[in-house]
Amino acid sequence: MAKLSTDELLDAFKEMTLIELSEFVKQFETTFEVTAAAPVAVAAAGGGAGGAAAPAEEEQDEFDVILEADGGKKIQVIKVVRELTGLGLKEAKDAVESAPKAILEKVNKETADKAKAKLEGEGAKVTLK
């Protein structure tokens, strides 16, 4: 198959219906094991009585993933940091070497837990704040 230019790809996408494009995105994500959408923190719904608002304030919805130490597996941890943040090799290396350091900031609980699991899977020490 001939390599398509960016403009040719965009023209092809313009001809697709939303359903076809949605199916393409799902298949693309599955094939390349990526997510096309950036993680987005969901804002808590406001309003309600004063008593109902108090428990909502206690529940934290934004987390910082803090790398405390690389656990002796610096190279593997650098790879995971690059995967999570999109940083270049030098920037990721600097982040790991300057631990304790925030790797991700103000992310939702699910994203923070996944990042923590990946980093701890490589031997790193991680905390969520």
GROMACS .gro file of N, CA and C in nm:
model
  387
    1MET      N    1   0.085  -0.118   0.000
    1MET     CA    2   0.000   0.000   0.000
    1MET      C    3   0.089   0.125   0.000
    2ALA      N    4   0.051   0.219  -0.080
    2ALA     CA    5   0.127   0.344  -0.089
    2ALA      C    6   0.105   0.426   0.038
    3LYS      N    7   0.209   0.496   0.079
    3LYS     CA    8   0.199   0.580   0.198
    3LYS      C    9   0.117   0.703   0.164
    4LEU      N   10   0.018   0.732   0.250
    4LEU     CA   11  -0.069   0.846   0.228
    4LEU      C   12  -0.015   0.967   0.302
    5SER      N   13  -0.031   1.083   0.242
    5SER     CA   14   0.011   1.206   0.309
    5SER      C   15  -0.095   1.243   0.413
    6THR      N   16  -0.061   1.336   0.499
    6THR     CA   17  -0.153   1.382   0.601
    6THR      C   18  -0.279   1.439   0.538
    7ASP      N   19  -0.263   1.517   0.432
    7ASP     CA   20  -0.379   1.577   0.365
    7ASP      C   21  -0.469   1.469   0.305
    8GLU      N   22  -0.409   1.365   0.247
    8GLU     CA   23  -0.488   1.256   0.189
    8GLU      C   24  -0.564   1.181   0.298
    9LEU      N   25  -0.501   1.160   0.412
    9LEU     CA   26  -0.570   1.095   0.523
    9LEU      C   27  -0.687   1.180   0.572
   10LEU      N   28  -0.664   1.311   0.587
   10LEU     CA   29  -0.772   1.399   0.632
   10LEU      C   30  -0.887   1.400   0.533
   11ASP      N   31  -0.858   1.399   0.404
   11ASP     CA   32  -0.963   1.394   0.304
   11ASP      C   33  -1.043   1.265   0.315
   12ALA      N   34  -0.974   1.153   0.341
   12ALA     CA   35  -1.042   1.025   0.358
   12ALA      C   36  -1.132   1.029   0.482
   13PHE      N   37  -1.083   1.089   0.590
   13PHE     CA   38  -1.165   1.098   0.712
   13PHE      C   39  -1.287   1.187   0.692
   14LYS      N   40  -1.272   1.291   0.611
   14LYS     CA   41  -1.384   1.382   0.586
   14LYS      C   42  -1.499   1.311   0.515
   15GLU      N   43  -1.467   1.208   0.437
   15GLU     CA   44  -1.569   1.135   0.363
   15GLU      C   45  -1.640   1.031   0.449
   16MET      N   46  -1.585   1.000   0.567
   16MET     CA   47  -1.643   0.898   0.654
   16MET      C   48  -1.758   0.956   0.736
   17THR      N   49  -1.853   0.868   0.771
   17THR     CA   50  -1.958   0.909   0.864
   17THR      C   51  -1.900   0.905   1.005
   18LEU      N   52  -1.971   0.964   1.098
   18LEU     CA   53  -1.924   0.963   1.237
   18LEU      C   54  -1.914   0.821   1.291
   19ILE      N   55  -2.006   0.735   1.253
   19ILE     CA   56  -2.002   0.597   1.300
   19ILE      C   57  -1.880   0.526   1.243
   20GLU      N   58  -1.853   0.545   1.115
   20GLU     CA   59  -1.735   0.482   1.053
   20GLU      C   60  -1.606   0.534   1.118
   21LEU      N   61  -1.601   0.664   1.144
   21LEU     CA   62  -1.484   0.723   1.207
   21LEU      C   63  -1.466   0.671   1.350
   22SER      N   64  -1.575   0.658   1.423
   22SER     CA   65  -1.570   0.604   1.559
   22SER      C   66  -1.518   0.460   1.558
   23GLU      N   67  -1.566   0.380   1.465
   23GLU     CA   68  -1.519   0.241   1.453
   23GLU      C   69  -1.371   0.237   1.416
   24PHE      N   70  -1.328   0.329   1.329
   24PHE     CA   71  -1.186   0.336   1.292
   24PHE      C   72  -1.100   0.368   1.414
   25VAL      N   73  -1.144   0.465   1.494
   25VAL     CA   74  -1.067   0.505   1.612
   25VAL      C   75  -1.056   0.387   1.709
   26LYS      N   76  -1.166   0.315   1.731
   26LYS     CA   77  -1.163   0.199   1.821
   26LYS      C   78  -1.065   0.093   1.770
   27GLN      N   79  -1.069   0.066   1.641
   27GLN     CA   80  -0.979  -0.034   1.583
   27GLN      C   81  -0.834   0.014   1.590
   28PHE      N   82  -0.811   0.142   1.566
   28PHE     CA   83  -0.676   0.201   1.575
   28PHE      C   84  -0.622   0.184   1.718
   29GLU      N   85  -0.706   0.217   1.818
   29GLU     CA   86  -0.665   0.204   1.957
   29GLU      C   87  -0.631   0.060   1.992
   30THR      N   88  -0.712  -0.034   1.945
   30THR     CA   89  -0.689  -0.175   1.972
   30THR      C   90  -0.562  -0.223   1.904
   31THR      N   91  -0.544  -0.188   1.778
   31THR     CA   92  -0.428  -0.235   1.702
   31THR      C   93  -0.297  -0.184   1.759
   32PHE      N   94  -0.292  -0.057   1.796
   32PHE     CA   95  -0.167   0.004   1.842
   32PHE      C   96  -0.160   0.019   1.994
   33GLU      N   97  -0.261  -0.034   2.065
   33GLU     CA   98  -0.266  -0.030   2.211
   33GLU      C   99  -0.242   0.111   2.264
   34VAL      N  100  -0.318   0.207   2.212
   34VAL     CA  101  -0.310   0.346   2.254
   34VAL      C  102  -0.450   0.397   2.280
   35THR      N  103  -0.458   0.516   2.337
   35THR     CA  104  -0.586   0.582   2.358
   35THR      C  105  -0.581   0.714   2.284
   36ALA      N  106  -0.680   0.739   2.200
   36ALA     CA  107  -0.682   0.860   2.120
   36ALA      C  108  -0.723   0.981   2.202
   37ALA      N  109  -0.801   0.962   2.308
   37ALA     CA  110  -0.847   1.075   2.389
   37ALA      C  111  -0.752   1.100   2.503
   38ALA      N  112  -0.727   1.226   2.532
   38ALA     CA  113  -0.643   1.263   2.646
   38ALA      C  114  -0.723   1.241   2.774
   39PRO      N  115  -0.659   1.198   2.883
   39PRO     CA  116  -0.733   1.181   3.007
   39PRO      C  117  -0.789   1.314   3.054
   40VAL      N  118  -0.914   1.313   3.096
   40VAL     CA  119  -0.981   1.435   3.140
   40VAL      C  120  -1.040   1.411   3.277
   41ALA      N  121  -1.011   1.500   3.370
   41ALA     CA  122  -1.070   1.490   3.503
   41ALA      C  123  -1.214   1.535   3.494
   42VAL      N  124  -1.305   1.456   3.551
   42VAL     CA  125  -1.447   1.489   3.547
   42VAL      C  126  -1.478   1.581   3.664
   43ALA      N  127  -1.540   1.694   3.636
   43ALA     CA  128  -1.575   1.790   3.740
   43ALA      C  129  -1.694   1.738   3.819
   44ALA      N  130  -1.691   1.753   3.950
   44ALA     CA  131  -1.802   1.710   4.035
   44ALA      C  132  -1.919   1.804   4.013
   45ALA      N  133  -2.039   1.748   4.014
   45ALA     CA  134  -2.159   1.830   3.995
   45ALA      C  135  -2.182   1.916   4.117
   46GLY      N  136  -2.204   2.045   4.096
   46GLY     CA  137  -2.224   2.137   4.207
   46GLY      C  138  -2.370   2.146   4.246
   47GLY      N  139  -2.398   2.224   4.350
   47GLY     CA  140  -2.535   2.247   4.391
   47GLY      C  141  -2.579   2.154   4.502
   48GLY      N  142  -2.708   2.160   4.537
   48GLY     CA  143  -2.762   2.074   4.642
   48GLY      C  144  -2.762   2.147   4.775
   49ALA      N  145  -2.813   2.078   4.878
   49ALA     CA  146  -2.820   2.135   5.011
   49ALA      C  147  -2.682   2.140   5.074
   50GLY      N  148  -2.666   2.222   5.178
   50GLY     CA  149  -2.538   2.235   5.246
   50GLY      C  150  -2.489   2.102   5.301
   51GLY      N  151  -2.578   2.018   5.353
   51GLY     CA  152  -2.540   1.888   5.407
   51GLY      C  153  -2.488   1.796   5.298
   52ALA      N  154  -2.541   1.805   5.180
   52ALA     CA  155  -2.498   1.719   5.070
   52ALA      C  156  -2.365   1.765   5.013
   53ALA      N  157  -2.334   1.893   5.027
   53ALA     CA  158  -2.209   1.945   4.971
   53ALA      C  159  -2.088   1.905   5.054
   54ALA      N  160  -2.106   1.885   5.184
   54ALA     CA  161  -1.992   1.853   5.272
   54ALA      C  162  -1.921   1.723   5.232
   55PRO      N  163  -1.991   1.611   5.209
   55PRO     CA  164  -1.920   1.490   5.170
   55PRO      C  165  -1.849   1.505   5.036
   56ALA      N  166  -1.904   1.582   4.944
   56ALA     CA  167  -1.841   1.601   4.813
   56ALA      C  168  -1.707   1.673   4.828
   57GLU      N  169  -1.697   1.764   4.923
   57GLU     CA  170  -1.572   1.836   4.944
   57GLU      C  171  -1.463   1.745   4.997
   58GLU      N  172  -1.501   1.644   5.076
   58GLU     CA  173  -1.404   1.553   5.134
   58GLU      C  174  -1.345   1.458   5.030
   59GLU      N  175  -1.423   1.425   4.930
   59GLU     CA  176  -1.376   1.332   4.828
   59GLU      C  177  -1.282   1.403   4.731
   60GLN      N  178  -1.162   1.352   4.720
   60GLN     CA  179  -1.061   1.412   4.633
   60GLN      C  180  -1.081   1.360   4.492
   61ASP      N  181  -1.080   1.450   4.392
   61ASP     CA  182  -1.099   1.406   4.254
   61ASP      C  183  -0.978   1.437   4.166
   62GLU      N  184  -0.877   1.501   4.220
   62GLU     CA  185  -0.754   1.527   4.145
   62GLU      C  186  -0.636   1.477   4.227
   63PHE      N  187  -0.547   1.404   4.162
   63PHE     CA  188  -0.435   1.344   4.231
   63PHE      C  189  -0.305   1.379   4.161
   64ASP      N  190  -0.197   1.383   4.240
   64ASP     CA  191  -0.062   1.396   4.187
   64ASP      C  192   0.008   1.262   4.208
   65VAL      N  193   0.073   1.211   4.105
   65VAL     CA  194   0.150   1.087   4.116
   65VAL      C  195   0.295   1.128   4.143
   66ILE      N  196   0.344   1.096   4.262
   66ILE     CA  197   0.477   1.137   4.306
   66ILE      C  198   0.571   1.016   4.303
   67LEU      N  199   0.678   1.025   4.226
   67LEU     CA  200   0.780   0.921   4.224
   67LEU      C  201   0.875   0.948   4.340
   68GLU      N  202   0.878   0.856   4.436
   68GLU     CA  203   0.963   0.872   4.555
   68GLU      C  204   1.104   0.819   4.529
   69ALA      N  205   1.114   0.702   4.461
   69ALA     CA  206   1.244   0.641   4.432
   69ALA      C  207   1.228   0.544   4.316
   70ASP      N  208   1.339   0.519   4.244
   70ASP     CA  209   1.331   0.429   4.129
   70ASP      C  210   1.341   0.282   4.166
   71GLY      N  211   1.369   0.250   4.290
   71GLY     CA  212   1.373   0.111   4.335
   71GLY      C  213   1.488   0.031   4.275
   72GLY      N  214   1.590   0.097   4.225
   72GLY     CA  215   1.706   0.027   4.169
   72GLY      C  216   1.690  -0.014   4.024
   73LYS      N  217   1.575   0.014   3.965
   73LYS     CA  218   1.551  -0.022   3.824
   73LYS      C  219   1.528   0.106   3.744
   74LYS      N  220   1.629   0.190   3.741
   74LYS     CA  221   1.615   0.323   3.682
   74LYS      C  222   1.571   0.318   3.536
   75ILE      N  223   1.631   0.232   3.457
   75ILE     CA  224   1.601   0.228   3.313
   75ILE      C  225   1.455   0.191   3.288
   76GLN      N  226   1.406   0.088   3.360
   76GLN     CA  227   1.267   0.047   3.342
   76GLN      C  228   1.172   0.157   3.387
   77VAL      N  229   1.206   0.225   3.496
   77VAL     CA  230   1.121   0.333   3.547
   77VAL      C  231   1.120   0.450   3.450
   78ILE      N  232   1.237   0.481   3.391
   78ILE     CA  233   1.244   0.588   3.291
   78ILE      C  234   1.152   0.557   3.173
   79LYS      N  235   1.151   0.432   3.129
   79LYS     CA  236   1.064   0.392   3.018
   79LYS      C  237   0.917   0.415   3.052
   80VAL      N  238   0.877   0.379   3.173
   80VAL     CA  239   0.738   0.398   3.214
   80VAL      C  240   0.705   0.546   3.226
   81VAL      N  241   0.798   0.626   3.281
   81VAL     CA  242   0.775   0.771   3.292
   81VAL      C  243   0.757   0.831   3.153
   82ARG      N  244   0.837   0.788   3.057
   82ARG     CA  245   0.822   0.839   2.920
   82ARG      C  246   0.685   0.802   2.863
   83GLU      N  247   0.644   0.677   2.889
   83GLU     CA  248   0.514   0.630   2.839
   83GLU      C  249   0.400   0.711   2.899
   84LEU      N  250   0.407   0.738   3.029
   84LEU     CA  251   0.300   0.810   3.098
   84LEU      C  252   0.293   0.958   3.064
   85THR      N  253   0.410   1.019   3.041
   85THR     CA  254   0.414   1.164   3.028
   85THR      C  255   0.439   1.214   2.886
   86GLY      N  256   0.497   1.129   2.802
   86GLY     CA  257   0.534   1.174   2.668
   86GLY      C  258   0.663   1.254   2.667
   87LEU      N  259   0.736   1.254   2.778
   87LEU     CA  260   0.863   1.327   2.785
   87LEU      C  261   0.968   1.258   2.699
   88GLY      N  262   1.068   1.334   2.661
   88GLY     CA  263   1.182   1.278   2.589
   88GLY      C  264   1.270   1.201   2.686
   89LEU      N  265   1.368   1.130   2.633
   89LEU     CA  266   1.456   1.047   2.715
   89LEU      C  267   1.527   1.128   2.822
   90LYS      N  268   1.587   1.240   2.785
   90LYS     CA  269   1.663   1.320   2.881
   90LYS      C  270   1.571   1.375   2.990
   91GLU      N  271   1.454   1.426   2.952
   91GLU     CA  272   1.362   1.483   3.050
   91GLU      C  273   1.312   1.376   3.147
   92ALA      N  274   1.280   1.258   3.094
   92ALA     CA  275   1.233   1.149   3.180
   92ALA      C  276   1.344   1.103   3.274
   93LYS      N  277   1.466   1.096   3.224
   93LYS     CA  278   1.581   1.055   3.306
   93LYS      C  279   1.601   1.157   3.418
   94ASP      N  280   1.595   1.285   3.385
   94ASP     CA  281   1.611   1.390   3.485
   94ASP      C  282   1.501   1.382   3.591
   95ALA      N  283   1.378   1.354   3.547
   95ALA     CA  284   1.266   1.343   3.641
   95ALA      C  285   1.288   1.227   3.738
   96VAL      N  286   1.332   1.112   3.687
   96VAL     CA  287   1.355   0.995   3.772
   96VAL      C  288   1.471   1.022   3.868
   97GLU      N  289   1.576   1.084   3.819
   97GLU     CA  290   1.693   1.110   3.903
   97GLU      C  291   1.668   1.217   4.009
   98SER      N  292   1.569   1.302   3.987
   98SER     CA  293   1.541   1.409   4.084
   98SER      C  294   1.429   1.370   4.181
   99ALA      N  295   1.401   1.240   4.193
   99ALA     CA  296   1.297   1.192   4.285
   99ALA      C  297   1.331   1.234   4.427
  100PRO      N  298   1.234   1.270   4.510
  100PRO     CA  299   1.091   1.266   4.484
  100PRO      C  300   1.046   1.378   4.390
  101LYS      N  301   0.963   1.341   4.295
  101LYS     CA  302   0.922   1.433   4.189
  101LYS      C  303   0.781   1.395   4.143
  102ALA      N  304   0.698   1.496   4.116
  102ALA     CA  305   0.564   1.472   4.062
  102ALA      C  306   0.577   1.431   3.915
  103ILE      N  307   0.524   1.315   3.882
  103ILE     CA  308   0.528   1.265   3.745
  103ILE      C  309   0.403   1.310   3.670
  104LEU      N  310   0.287   1.294   3.733
  104LEU     CA  311   0.161   1.342   3.677
  104LEU      C  312   0.095   1.431   3.782
  105GLU      N  313   0.033   1.539   3.739
  105GLU     CA  314  -0.033   1.630   3.830
  105GLU      C  315  -0.177   1.651   3.790
  106LYS      N  316  -0.263   1.658   3.891
  106LYS     CA  317  -0.406   1.686   3.873
  106LYS      C  318  -0.472   1.593   3.774
  107VAL      N  319  -0.453   1.461   3.795
  107VAL     CA  320  -0.519   1.361   3.712
  107VAL      C  321  -0.629   1.295   3.795
  108ASN      N  322  -0.723   1.228   3.726
  108ASN     CA  323  -0.831   1.163   3.798
  108ASN      C  324  -0.781   1.036   3.868
  109LYS      N  325  -0.863   0.981   3.955
  109LYS     CA  326  -0.826   0.866   4.038
  109LYS      C  327  -0.784   0.747   3.952
  110GLU      N  328  -0.862   0.716   3.849
  110GLU     CA  329  -0.833   0.601   3.764
  110GLU      C  330  -0.695   0.614   3.697
  111THR      N  331  -0.667   0.730   3.641
  111THR     CA  332  -0.539   0.753   3.574
  111THR      C  333  -0.425   0.744   3.675
  112ALA      N  334  -0.445   0.802   3.794
  112ALA     CA  335  -0.341   0.798   3.897
  112ALA      C  336  -0.314   0.655   3.942
  113ASP      N  337  -0.420   0.576   3.961
  113ASP     CA  338  -0.401   0.437   4.003
  113ASP      C  339  -0.329   0.355   3.897
  114LYS      N  340  -0.364   0.376   3.771
  114LYS     CA  341  -0.297   0.303   3.662
  114LYS      C  342  -0.149   0.340   3.655
  115ALA      N  343  -0.119   0.469   3.668
  115ALA     CA  344   0.020   0.514   3.663
  115ALA      C  345   0.098   0.456   3.781
  116LYS      N  346   0.037   0.457   3.899
  116LYS     CA  347   0.103   0.404   4.018
  116LYS      C  348   0.132   0.255   3.999
  117ALA      N  349   0.034   0.181   3.947
  117ALA     CA  350   0.052   0.037   3.926
  117ALA      C  351   0.165   0.009   3.827
  118LYS      N  352   0.171   0.086   3.719
  118LYS     CA  353   0.277   0.066   3.619
  118LYS      C  354   0.415   0.094   3.679
  119LEU      N  355   0.425   0.204   3.753
  119LEU     CA  356   0.554   0.240   3.812
  119LEU      C  357   0.596   0.139   3.919
  120GLU      N  358   0.501   0.099   4.003
  120GLU     CA  359   0.533   0.002   4.107
  120GLU      C  360   0.564  -0.135   4.047
  121GLY      N  361   0.505  -0.165   3.931
  121GLY     CA  362   0.534  -0.289   3.862
  121GLY      C  363   0.680  -0.298   3.819
  122GLU      N  364   0.745  -0.184   3.803
  122GLU     CA  365   0.886  -0.180   3.766
  122GLU      C  366   0.977  -0.160   3.888
  123GLY      N  367   0.916  -0.160   4.008
  123GLY     CA  368   0.996  -0.152   4.129
  123GLY      C  369   1.007  -0.013   4.190
  124ALA      N  370   0.942   0.086   4.131
  124ALA     CA  371   0.951   0.223   4.183
  124ALA      C  372   0.864   0.238   4.307
  125LYS      N  373   0.901   0.333   4.391
  125LYS     CA  374   0.820   0.368   4.507
  125LYS      C  375   0.740   0.493   4.469
  126VAL      N  376   0.606   0.484   4.481
  126VAL     CA  377   0.517   0.590   4.435
  126VAL      C  378   0.414   0.623   4.542
  127THR      N  379   0.380   0.750   4.554
  127THR     CA  380   0.270   0.792   4.640
  127THR      C  381   0.173   0.878   4.560
  128LEU      N  382   0.048   0.878   4.605
  128LEU     CA  383  -0.056   0.963   4.545
  128LEU      C  384  -0.090   1.071   4.646
  129LYS      N  385  -0.097   1.194   4.599
  129LYS     CA  386  -0.137   1.306   4.687
  129LYS      C  387  -0.250   1.381   4.625
   0.00000   0.00000   0.00000
